[in-house]
């Protein structure tokens, strides 16, 4: 199943000027746990999609909110010359088609 079919929200935003956070929010605990069980593969996919080392992908599962959060370094500092997404709000699209 595709990640976009598992979540009710998939979003990205700045986590400070040098990092991005990717939030996955689920409607139920079953789907969240299914994705959490695939975290190693998902970390590898995020690393590949953003061109970073897997060791740079940090994840946090927060069951009370039915959410999983990933934090990665931004390719450019927010607002730096050449930055095309100052708020980091358009970075999550590469994850939509990821198979879980």
PDB file of N, CA, C and O in Angstrom, residues 13-20 72-89 91:
ATOM      1  N   UNK A  13       7.632  20.826   7.048  1.00  0.00           N
ATOM      2  CA  UNK A  13       7.794  22.205   7.512  1.00  0.00           C
ATOM      3  C   UNK A  13       9.194  22.350   8.085  1.00  0.00           C
ATOM      4  O   UNK A  13       9.883  21.355   8.332  1.00  0.00           O
ATOM      5  N   UNK A  14       9.595  23.579   8.274  1.00  0.00           N
ATOM      6  CA  UNK A  14      10.890  23.817   8.887  1.00  0.00           C
ATOM      7  C   UNK A  14      10.892  23.360  10.333  1.00  0.00           C
ATOM      8  O   UNK A  14       9.895  23.486  11.038  1.00  0.00           O
ATOM      9  N   UNK A  15      12.041  22.860  10.748  1.00  0.00           N
ATOM     10  CA  UNK A  15      12.286  22.565  12.165  1.00  0.00           C
ATOM     11  C   UNK A  15      13.523  23.398  12.523  1.00  0.00           C
ATOM     12  O   UNK A  15      14.580  22.878  12.815  1.00  0.00           O
ATOM     13  N   UNK A  16      13.367  24.698  12.396  1.00  0.00           N
ATOM     14  CA  UNK A  16      14.498  25.615  12.504  1.00  0.00           C
ATOM     15  C   UNK A  16      15.018  25.902  11.108  1.00  0.00           C
ATOM     16  O   UNK A  16      14.554  25.318  10.130  1.00  0.00           O
ATOM     17  N   UNK A  17      15.987  26.779  10.968  1.00  0.00           N
ATOM     18  CA  UNK A  17      16.459  27.168   9.643  1.00  0.00           C
ATOM     19  C   UNK A  17      17.298  26.112   8.930  1.00  0.00           C
ATOM     20  O   UNK A  17      17.476  26.183   7.723  1.00  0.00           O
ATOM     21  N   UNK A  18      17.765  25.101   9.654  1.00  0.00           N
ATOM     22  CA  UNK A  18      18.680  24.117   9.065  1.00  0.00           C
ATOM     23  C   UNK A  18      18.109  22.712   8.976  1.00  0.00           C
ATOM     24  O   UNK A  18      18.801  21.800   8.534  1.00  0.00           O
ATOM     25  N   UNK A  19      16.865  22.507   9.402  1.00  0.00           N
ATOM     26  CA  UNK A  19      16.270  21.178   9.384  1.00  0.00           C
ATOM     27  C   UNK A  19      14.835  21.225   8.879  1.00  0.00           C
ATOM     28  O   UNK A  19      14.153  22.237   9.011  1.00  0.00           O
ATOM     29  N   UNK A  20      14.412  20.088   8.326  1.00  0.00           N
ATOM     30  CA  UNK A  20      13.030  19.903   7.899  1.00  0.00           C
ATOM     31  C   UNK A  20      12.419  18.805   8.742  1.00  0.00           C
ATOM     32  O   UNK A  20      13.104  17.859   9.136  1.00  0.00           O
ATOM     33  N   UNK A  72      15.170  15.815   9.133  1.00  0.00           N
ATOM     34  CA  UNK A  72      16.342  15.687   8.269  1.00  0.00           C
ATOM     35  C   UNK A  72      16.978  17.064   8.098  1.00  0.00           C
ATOM     36  O   UNK A  72      16.310  18.091   8.289  1.00  0.00           O
ATOM     37  N   UNK A  73      18.263  17.103   7.724  1.00  0.00           N
ATOM     38  CA  UNK A  73      18.872  18.395   7.451  1.00  0.00           C
ATOM     39  C   UNK A  73      18.303  18.994   6.157  1.00  0.00           C
ATOM     40  O   UNK A  73      18.017  18.270   5.205  1.00  0.00           O
ATOM     41  N   UNK A  74      18.131  20.299   6.164  1.00  0.00           N
ATOM     42  CA  UNK A  74      17.702  20.988   4.935  1.00  0.00           C
ATOM     43  C   UNK A  74      18.874  21.002   3.957  1.00  0.00           C
ATOM     44  O   UNK A  74      20.024  21.145   4.366  1.00  0.00           O
ATOM     45  N   UNK A  75      18.600  20.889   2.664  1.00  0.00           N
ATOM     46  CA  UNK A  75      19.696  20.974   1.685  1.00  0.00           C
ATOM     47  C   UNK A  75      20.331  22.376   1.647  1.00  0.00           C
ATOM     48  O   UNK A  75      21.495  22.524   1.346  1.00  0.00           O
ATOM     49  N   UNK A  76      19.539  23.378   1.977  1.00  0.00           N
ATOM     50  CA  UNK A  76      20.008  24.768   2.084  1.00  0.00           C
ATOM     51  C   UNK A  76      19.368  25.378   3.319  1.00  0.00           C
ATOM     52  O   UNK A  76      18.246  25.044   3.667  1.00  0.00           O
ATOM     53  N   UNK A  77      20.049  26.297   3.930  1.00  0.00           N
ATOM     54  CA  UNK A  77      19.483  27.010   5.064  1.00  0.00           C
ATOM     55  C   UNK A  77      18.263  27.786   4.577  1.00  0.00           C
ATOM     56  O   UNK A  77      18.264  28.363   3.483  1.00  0.00           O
ATOM     57  N   UNK A  78      17.210  27.807   5.371  1.00  0.00           N
ATOM     58  CA  UNK A  78      15.980  28.510   5.003  1.00  0.00           C
ATOM     59  C   UNK A  78      16.279  29.971   4.679  1.00  0.00           C
ATOM     60  O   UNK A  78      16.878  30.687   5.478  1.00  0.00           O
ATOM     61  N   UNK A  79      15.877  30.393   3.499  1.00  0.00           N
ATOM     62  CA  UNK A  79      16.066  31.771   3.076  1.00  0.00           C
ATOM     63  C   UNK A  79      17.395  32.047   2.404  1.00  0.00           C
ATOM     64  O   UNK A  79      17.615  33.142   1.884  1.00  0.00           O
ATOM     65  N   UNK A  80      18.287  31.074   2.388  1.00  0.00           N
ATOM     66  CA  UNK A  80      19.587  31.243   1.735  1.00  0.00           C
ATOM     67  C   UNK A  80      19.377  31.400   0.227  1.00  0.00           C
ATOM     68  O   UNK A  80      18.387  30.919  -0.333  1.00  0.00           O
ATOM     69  N   UNK A  81      20.296  32.055  -0.426  1.00  0.00           N
ATOM     70  CA  UNK A  81      20.220  32.208  -1.877  1.00  0.00           C
ATOM     71  C   UNK A  81      20.100  30.814  -2.498  1.00  0.00           C
ATOM     72  O   UNK A  81      20.857  29.907  -2.160  1.00  0.00           O
ATOM     73  N   UNK A  82      19.117  30.637  -3.353  1.00  0.00           N
ATOM     74  CA  UNK A  82      18.883  29.354  -4.000  1.00  0.00           C
ATOM     75  C   UNK A  82      17.840  28.488  -3.293  1.00  0.00           C
ATOM     76  O   UNK A  82      17.424  27.473  -3.834  1.00  0.00           O
ATOM     77  N   UNK A  83      17.417  28.884  -2.101  1.00  0.00           N
ATOM     78  CA  UNK A  83      16.373  28.133  -1.397  1.00  0.00           C
ATOM     79  C   UNK A  83      15.045  28.410  -2.093  1.00  0.00           C
ATOM     80  O   UNK A  83      14.634  29.554  -2.214  1.00  0.00           O
ATOM     81  N   UNK A  84      14.372  27.351  -2.527  1.00  0.00           N
ATOM     82  CA  UNK A  84      13.115  27.519  -3.260  1.00  0.00           C
ATOM     83  C   UNK A  84      11.886  27.281  -2.404  1.00  0.00           C
ATOM     84  O   UNK A  84      10.761  27.348  -2.893  1.00  0.00           O
ATOM     85  N   UNK A  85      12.080  26.987  -1.117  1.00  0.00           N
ATOM     86  CA  UNK A  85      10.951  26.694  -0.233  1.00  0.00           C
ATOM     87  C   UNK A  85      11.303  27.179   1.173  1.00  0.00           C
ATOM     88  O   UNK A  85      11.683  26.405   2.035  1.00  0.00           O
ATOM     89  N   UNK A  86      11.182  28.470   1.389  1.00  0.00           N
ATOM     90  CA  UNK A  86      11.610  29.103   2.643  1.00  0.00           C
ATOM     91  C   UNK A  86      10.964  28.452   3.860  1.00  0.00           C
ATOM     92  O   UNK A  86      11.590  28.293   4.904  1.00  0.00           O
ATOM     93  N   UNK A  87       9.709  28.027   3.756  1.00  0.00           N
ATOM     94  CA  UNK A  87       8.995  27.455   4.897  1.00  0.00           C
ATOM     95  C   UNK A  87       9.130  25.937   4.994  1.00  0.00           C
ATOM     96  O   UNK A  87       8.685  25.334   5.954  1.00  0.00           O
ATOM     97  N   UNK A  88       9.701  25.315   3.977  1.00  0.00           N
ATOM     98  CA  UNK A  88       9.844  23.861   3.981  1.00  0.00           C
ATOM     99  C   UNK A  88       8.531  23.127   3.797  1.00  0.00           C
ATOM    100  O   UNK A  88       8.429  21.932   4.061  1.00  0.00           O
ATOM    101  N   UNK A  89       7.513  23.815   3.322  1.00  0.00           N
ATOM    102  CA  UNK A  89       6.166  23.260   3.265  1.00  0.00           C
ATOM    103  C   UNK A  89       5.870  22.452   2.003  1.00  0.00           C
ATOM    104  O   UNK A  89       4.777  21.909   1.880  1.00  0.00           O
ATOM    105  N   UNK A  91       8.094  19.951   0.692  1.00  0.00           N
ATOM    106  CA  UNK A  91       9.116  18.922   0.574  1.00  0.00           C
ATOM    107  C   UNK A  91       8.590  17.496   0.721  1.00  0.00           C
ATOM    108  O   UNK A  91       9.276  16.544   0.402  1.00  0.00           O
TER     109      UNK A  91
END
